XYZ file of C-alpha atoms in Angstrom:
413
model
C -13.287 47.539 94.838
C -13.943 46.619 90.980
C -13.366 42.737 90.259
C -10.575 41.432 88.126
C -11.620 38.216 85.785
C -9.371 35.780 85.466
C -7.306 35.806 81.864
C -9.113 31.970 81.045
C -11.995 33.359 82.338
C -15.043 33.520 79.598
C -17.125 36.127 79.381
C -21.175 35.789 79.462
C -22.374 38.269 76.398
C -24.668 38.352 73.870
C -23.417 39.966 71.476
C -20.971 37.856 69.930
C -21.837 33.804 70.270
C -17.944 32.120 69.967
C -19.709 29.009 69.884
C -22.407 30.162 66.891
C -19.261 31.396 64.981
C -17.369 28.075 65.532
C -20.147 26.175 63.801
C -21.108 28.223 61.168
C -17.404 28.120 60.014
C -17.221 24.485 60.053
C -20.851 24.527 58.506
C -19.985 26.256 55.863
C -16.496 24.548 55.685
C -18.668 21.145 55.671
C -20.915 22.166 52.181
C -17.957 23.280 50.783
C -16.566 19.670 50.395
C -20.512 18.407 50.021
C -20.737 20.870 46.919
C -17.155 19.757 45.147
C -17.245 15.817 46.048
C -21.399 15.994 44.421
C -19.458 18.579 41.651
C -16.817 15.803 40.857
C -19.453 12.905 41.341
C -21.505 13.853 38.881
C -19.119 15.241 36.153
C -17.038 12.362 36.611
C -13.715 14.606 36.698
C -11.613 15.120 39.839
C -10.423 18.621 37.935
C -12.995 21.038 37.043
C -11.337 24.239 37.040
C -8.117 25.019 37.309
C -7.869 25.529 40.996
C -9.189 22.038 41.404
C -5.437 20.882 40.586
C -3.574 23.548 38.648
C -0.275 21.831 37.982
C -2.709 18.826 37.648
C -4.620 20.335 35.051
C -1.791 21.814 32.693
C -0.243 18.139 33.155
C -3.138 16.411 31.713
C -3.994 19.365 28.904
C -0.393 18.282 27.411
C -0.922 14.645 27.491
C -4.746 15.008 25.981
C -2.846 16.848 23.241
C -0.503 13.768 22.650
C -3.359 11.504 22.626
C -5.663 13.137 20.052
C -2.669 13.704 17.862
C -2.365 10.196 18.012
C -5.829 9.157 17.335
C -5.670 11.952 14.004
C -1.985 10.148 13.017
C -4.117 6.190 13.540
C -6.721 7.504 11.071
C -3.915 8.832 8.869
C -2.189 5.147 8.657
C -4.744 4.031 7.385
C -5.475 6.116 4.788
C -2.193 6.091 4.048
C -2.756 1.726 3.536
C -6.027 2.849 1.541
C -3.828 4.611 -0.960
C -1.204 1.714 -1.119
C -3.495 -1.173 -1.399
C -5.087 1.148 -4.476
C -2.187 1.083 -6.226
C -0.900 -2.412 -5.552
C -4.126 -3.501 -7.052
C -3.375 -1.426 -9.974
C 0.127 -2.856 -10.430
C -1.824 -6.654 -10.452
C -3.465 -6.009 -13.105
C -0.237 -4.572 -15.141
C 1.734 -7.564 -13.890
C -0.813 -9.735 -15.256
C -0.835 -8.222 -18.849
C 2.995 -8.060 -18.554
C 2.823 -11.636 -17.650
C 0.397 -12.185 -21.153
C 3.110 -10.420 -22.961
C 5.325 -12.621 -21.974
C 3.608 -15.664 -23.222
C 2.934 -14.431 -26.632
C 6.782 -13.008 -26.680
C 7.748 -16.710 -25.509
C 5.210 -18.318 -28.448
C 6.483 -16.142 -31.167
C 9.938 -16.586 -30.678
C 9.293 -19.642 -32.503
C 9.809 -20.600 -35.908
C 6.718 -22.149 -37.317
C 4.673 -18.765 -37.433
C 3.994 -16.597 -40.046
C 3.982 -13.160 -40.743
C 0.419 -12.654 -40.607
C 0.539 -15.122 -37.058
C 2.835 -13.097 -35.483
C 1.207 -9.391 -36.704
C -2.332 -11.437 -34.942
C 0.031 -11.319 -31.495
C 1.607 -8.108 -32.533
C -2.088 -6.949 -32.438
C -3.259 -7.902 -28.783
C -0.047 -6.964 -27.642
C -0.788 -3.180 -28.553
C -4.066 -3.677 -26.808
C -2.438 -4.793 -23.960
C 0.043 -1.399 -24.075
C -2.981 1.452 -24.492
C -4.529 -0.825 -21.299
C -1.129 -0.255 -19.512
C -1.122 3.362 -20.118
C -4.318 3.895 -19.097
C -4.306 2.726 -15.888
C -1.089 4.044 -14.998
C -3.075 7.144 -15.954
C -5.900 7.103 -14.740
C -5.173 4.697 -11.164
C -5.758 7.406 -8.277
C -7.195 7.759 -4.791
C -8.993 10.709 -3.409
C -8.253 11.463 -6.845
C -4.346 12.043 -6.625
C -2.813 10.330 -9.068
C -0.455 7.170 -7.884
C 0.596 5.351 -11.236
C 2.071 8.379 -13.467
C 5.558 8.836 -11.503
C 4.104 12.282 -9.781
C 2.987 10.390 -6.137
C 6.298 11.646 -4.308
C 4.376 12.655 -0.644
C 4.678 12.100 3.510
C 2.233 10.285 5.550
C 1.760 12.063 9.034
C 2.015 8.674 10.900
C 2.308 10.510 14.782
C 1.397 13.480 16.583
C 5.264 15.351 16.170
C 6.069 16.536 12.769
C 9.243 14.205 12.839
C 6.759 11.299 12.728
C 6.339 10.290 9.288
C 6.441 7.805 6.309
C 7.766 8.617 2.985
C 5.771 7.259 -0.106
C 6.776 7.254 -3.473
C 5.176 5.710 -6.264
C 7.331 4.517 -9.726
C 5.894 5.478 -13.258
C 4.463 2.847 -14.243
C 3.563 4.129 -18.191
C 4.545 1.600 -20.851
C 7.558 3.732 -22.047
C 9.106 4.277 -18.438
C 9.169 0.329 -17.605
C 11.917 -1.741 -18.112
C 14.513 0.678 -19.900
C 17.350 -1.252 -21.542
C 20.110 0.666 -22.870
C 21.715 -2.430 -24.392
C 20.096 -6.149 -24.518
C 21.868 -9.115 -22.968
C 22.605 -11.346 -26.814
C 22.264 -9.803 -30.054
C 23.044 -11.651 -33.146
C 24.572 -9.802 -36.263
C 22.843 -9.681 -39.558
C 24.524 -9.544 -42.888
C 26.549 -5.825 -43.478
C 25.751 -5.971 -47.318
C 28.909 -7.366 -48.667
C 29.323 -10.627 -49.726
C 33.211 -10.721 -49.956
C 35.171 -12.809 -47.848
C 38.334 -10.697 -47.450
C 35.893 -7.903 -46.181
C 31.935 -9.971 -45.118
C 30.571 -7.117 -43.721
C 28.101 -7.774 -40.419
C 25.832 -5.317 -38.265
C 24.826 -5.453 -34.867
C 23.579 -3.789 -32.432
C 25.585 -2.616 -29.122
C 24.719 -5.987 -26.309
C 26.334 -7.265 -23.844
C 27.305 -10.451 -25.824
C 27.189 -10.052 -29.733
C 27.288 -13.221 -31.846
C 28.063 -14.309 -35.279
C 27.343 -17.762 -37.039
C 27.969 -18.786 -40.517
C 25.062 -18.053 -42.162
C 26.283 -14.566 -42.448
C 30.015 -15.607 -44.400
C 30.410 -14.832 -47.981
C 29.259 -17.082 -50.465
C 32.589 -18.825 -50.703
C 32.892 -19.949 -47.831
C 29.759 -21.617 -47.942
C 30.618 -23.599 -51.241
C 33.770 -25.249 -49.238
C 31.479 -25.342 -45.969
C 29.133 -27.530 -48.316
C 31.526 -29.888 -49.521
C 32.982 -30.405 -46.225
C 31.206 -29.824 -43.528
C 33.278 -31.473 -41.136
C 36.211 -29.140 -40.746
C 37.941 -26.676 -37.612
C 36.968 -23.075 -37.703
C 39.839 -21.229 -35.826
C 41.003 -17.683 -35.649
C 44.095 -16.521 -38.074
C 45.698 -13.167 -38.744
C 47.495 -12.060 -42.108
C 49.052 -8.905 -42.747
C 46.668 -5.961 -41.816
C 43.587 -8.338 -40.992
C 41.990 -9.997 -38.120
C 43.530 -7.579 -35.599
C 40.324 -7.282 -32.981
C 40.576 -11.509 -33.120
C 41.601 -11.719 -29.148
C 37.920 -9.423 -28.521
C 36.120 -12.793 -29.293
C 35.690 -16.699 -28.975
C 35.192 -19.123 -31.580
C 33.907 -22.329 -31.590
C 36.142 -24.652 -33.757
C 33.104 -27.112 -35.010
C 30.440 -24.738 -35.859
C 32.002 -21.815 -36.586
C 29.978 -19.667 -34.341
C 31.591 -16.072 -33.669
C 30.887 -14.981 -29.292
C 32.365 -11.342 -28.141
C 34.491 -11.816 -24.991
C 32.862 -8.589 -23.610
C 30.134 -6.256 -24.178
C 30.139 -4.477 -27.231
C 28.598 -0.937 -27.262
C 28.648 1.522 -29.899
C 31.892 4.435 -29.807
C 33.791 2.112 -27.595
C 37.387 2.668 -27.846
C 38.690 -0.735 -28.010
C 40.326 -0.669 -30.859
C 42.977 2.149 -32.188
C 42.167 1.970 -35.777
C 44.889 0.890 -36.851
C 44.126 -3.015 -37.441
C 43.867 -3.125 -41.408
C 39.621 -2.256 -42.123
C 39.498 -1.089 -38.674
C 38.974 2.149 -38.470
C 37.017 3.787 -36.033
C 34.973 2.703 -32.357
C 32.740 -0.461 -32.166
C 34.287 -1.048 -35.986
C 36.093 -4.660 -35.550
C 37.669 -6.786 -37.689
C 37.748 -10.782 -36.954
C 40.007 -13.151 -39.531
C 38.798 -16.613 -39.343
C 40.101 -19.765 -41.548
C 38.245 -22.946 -41.851
C 40.601 -26.103 -42.953
C 38.490 -28.809 -44.541
C 39.592 -32.492 -43.445
C 41.598 -32.801 -46.957
C 43.396 -29.410 -45.861
C 41.711 -27.376 -48.084
C 41.935 -23.328 -46.030
C 39.548 -21.012 -46.250
C 39.904 -17.330 -45.371
C 36.977 -15.203 -44.272
C 37.512 -11.696 -42.444
C 34.984 -10.687 -41.280
C 33.792 -6.695 -41.314
C 31.658 -6.577 -37.532
C 30.121 -2.793 -37.391
C 28.304 -2.094 -33.874
C 25.680 0.662 -33.918
C 24.393 2.257 -31.196
C 20.893 1.190 -30.276
C 17.991 3.630 -28.867
C 16.658 2.800 -25.194
C 13.945 0.105 -25.397
C 10.994 -0.050 -23.011
C 7.868 -2.151 -22.421
C 6.624 0.395 -25.217
C 8.897 -1.384 -27.651
C 7.500 -4.819 -27.579
C 7.589 -6.333 -30.864
C 6.612 -9.739 -31.599
C 6.955 -9.097 -35.948
C 9.420 -11.019 -36.293
C 11.368 -13.605 -34.480
C 14.830 -11.520 -33.464
C 11.959 -8.426 -31.597
C 10.057 -11.547 -30.051
C 13.654 -12.264 -28.839
C 14.115 -9.631 -27.569
C 11.089 -8.300 -26.231
C 11.609 -11.325 -23.727
C 14.000 -9.702 -22.090
C 12.332 -6.393 -21.692
C 9.460 -8.018 -20.622
C 11.557 -10.354 -17.970
C 13.230 -7.036 -16.847
C 9.503 -5.471 -16.170
C 8.308 -8.378 -14.533
C 11.394 -7.668 -12.192
C 10.490 -4.153 -11.882
C 7.044 -4.504 -11.124
C 7.926 -7.317 -8.459
C 10.712 -4.551 -6.401
C 7.948 -1.661 -6.676
C 4.937 -4.417 -5.196
C 7.278 -5.439 -2.656
C 7.923 -1.766 -1.728
C 4.525 -1.212 -1.469
C 3.893 -4.718 0.752
C 6.990 -3.583 2.935
C 5.214 0.263 3.468
C 1.944 -1.381 4.018
C 3.492 -3.407 6.972
C 5.342 -0.587 8.283
C 2.135 1.877 8.240
C 0.081 -1.229 9.945
C 2.796 -1.766 12.381
C 2.965 1.988 13.372
C -1.141 1.954 14.132
C -0.545 -0.665 16.307
C 1.643 1.126 18.355
C 0.155 4.823 17.978
C -2.773 2.645 19.294
C -1.193 1.252 22.181
C 0.308 4.774 23.011
C -3.042 6.546 22.865
C -4.238 3.581 25.008
C -1.315 4.146 27.787
C -1.917 7.978 27.303
C -5.954 7.748 28.067
C -5.169 5.882 31.530
C -2.238 8.319 32.636
C -5.195 11.420 31.544
C -8.007 9.357 33.420
C -5.268 8.933 36.554
C -4.781 12.362 36.817
C -7.986 14.089 35.662
C -10.761 11.500 36.073
C -12.905 11.075 40.272
C -12.502 7.965 42.436
C -16.217 7.838 42.436
C -15.029 5.282 46.102
C -12.925 8.042 47.478
C -15.522 10.972 46.818
C -18.855 9.038 47.441
C -16.630 8.791 51.050
C -16.106 12.188 51.115
C -19.360 12.900 50.490
C -21.098 10.862 53.265
C -18.190 12.377 55.755
C -18.894 15.830 54.829
C -22.829 15.621 54.741
C -22.423 14.347 58.686
C -20.149 16.879 59.365
C -22.646 19.397 57.589
C -25.402 18.246 59.431
C -23.197 18.096 62.681
C -22.113 21.353 61.987
C -25.970 22.974 61.552
C -27.108 20.894 64.291
C -24.603 22.642 66.659
C -25.167 25.790 65.106
C -28.972 25.694 66.806
C -27.536 24.329 70.271
C -25.166 27.652 70.052
C -28.162 29.831 69.409
C -29.878 27.949 71.871
C -27.183 28.447 74.809
C -27.511 32.382 74.982
C -31.316 32.392 76.416
C -29.384 31.198 80.077
C -28.461 35.477 79.840
C -32.379 35.983 80.256
C -31.876 34.404 83.633
C -30.444 37.284 84.851
C -32.551 39.817 83.996
C -34.872 38.219 86.414
């Protein structure tokens, strides 16, 4: 009868070496892990190709892009700081020249200088004005004009398009600094006529216009010469003095000052007040009464004319009055320069904080990328030792499995 083998009984065969197959399989697997560990240890990276960690590689790629963008943004912002510092250094030079011009203007606003003295001061002012214009025209950073009013650009200060810092620098040419349409104080000048009933005076538009008794008629001066301790007050007779309410008068000195700004073309009168026939034309009636009761009536006919806009380019020290106006222009110029410098200083501080933030963010991002991509050498060396041992063990077992089939020869003897 044929012998029926039990299902669990292992057959003795030589064509198929089951033990060798197992040993070969585990040897190949151990060798694969050994090679992977060697690759990671030699490259320093846990992910060397997408098959190592597909999802991790995608995340690391996005984070690497972000990190590189932030590093470039740091360099961009550093360039922005350099640009601002260059512009500020030129502004400092301009500011120093404005201070010198104001010093000269204050000096020339004094009645002890001759016309030649004032011309010499104006000569220095003209040289300083030319130098300010030259700096405004030629100040550059990497070939880009800074102070001619054309610079209005963005500094890319981050990884995304939304992370920008806008920098705009005003035009610092003398014709653009400290534009004044009307001065704070304007002293009236002689308007030509010498008639107590219609004493004509003129002034440019200003926040306050003043008229002193030196502009009054010769008839008044004759009365005042005999008694200079009388009183001044506003009076109104038929057809005159219609604009008295717009002015104040000092009862002792007779100095007249406007209560509000007088601007050429301002509709403050109706044309029905005596000789006041148009906008910017005012009739003021003053009565001077001596201590002996003698009265003198003076009708001041004031015409306010428009003043062309003034800038630093119009600084003029050739007269005491123009020097006074120049002080006002230069005061405004210095305020504007202070604002321009403060603006650049604020931008510089902002960009420095931006650099600090980007540097910290780039460092943290790089650390995150490292945790995803870089190899852990302690883990990898442990795995290498483990799988080297397993590879050696599998190789030894493969030799034993091959040797085990030699027992079949005994059956053939």
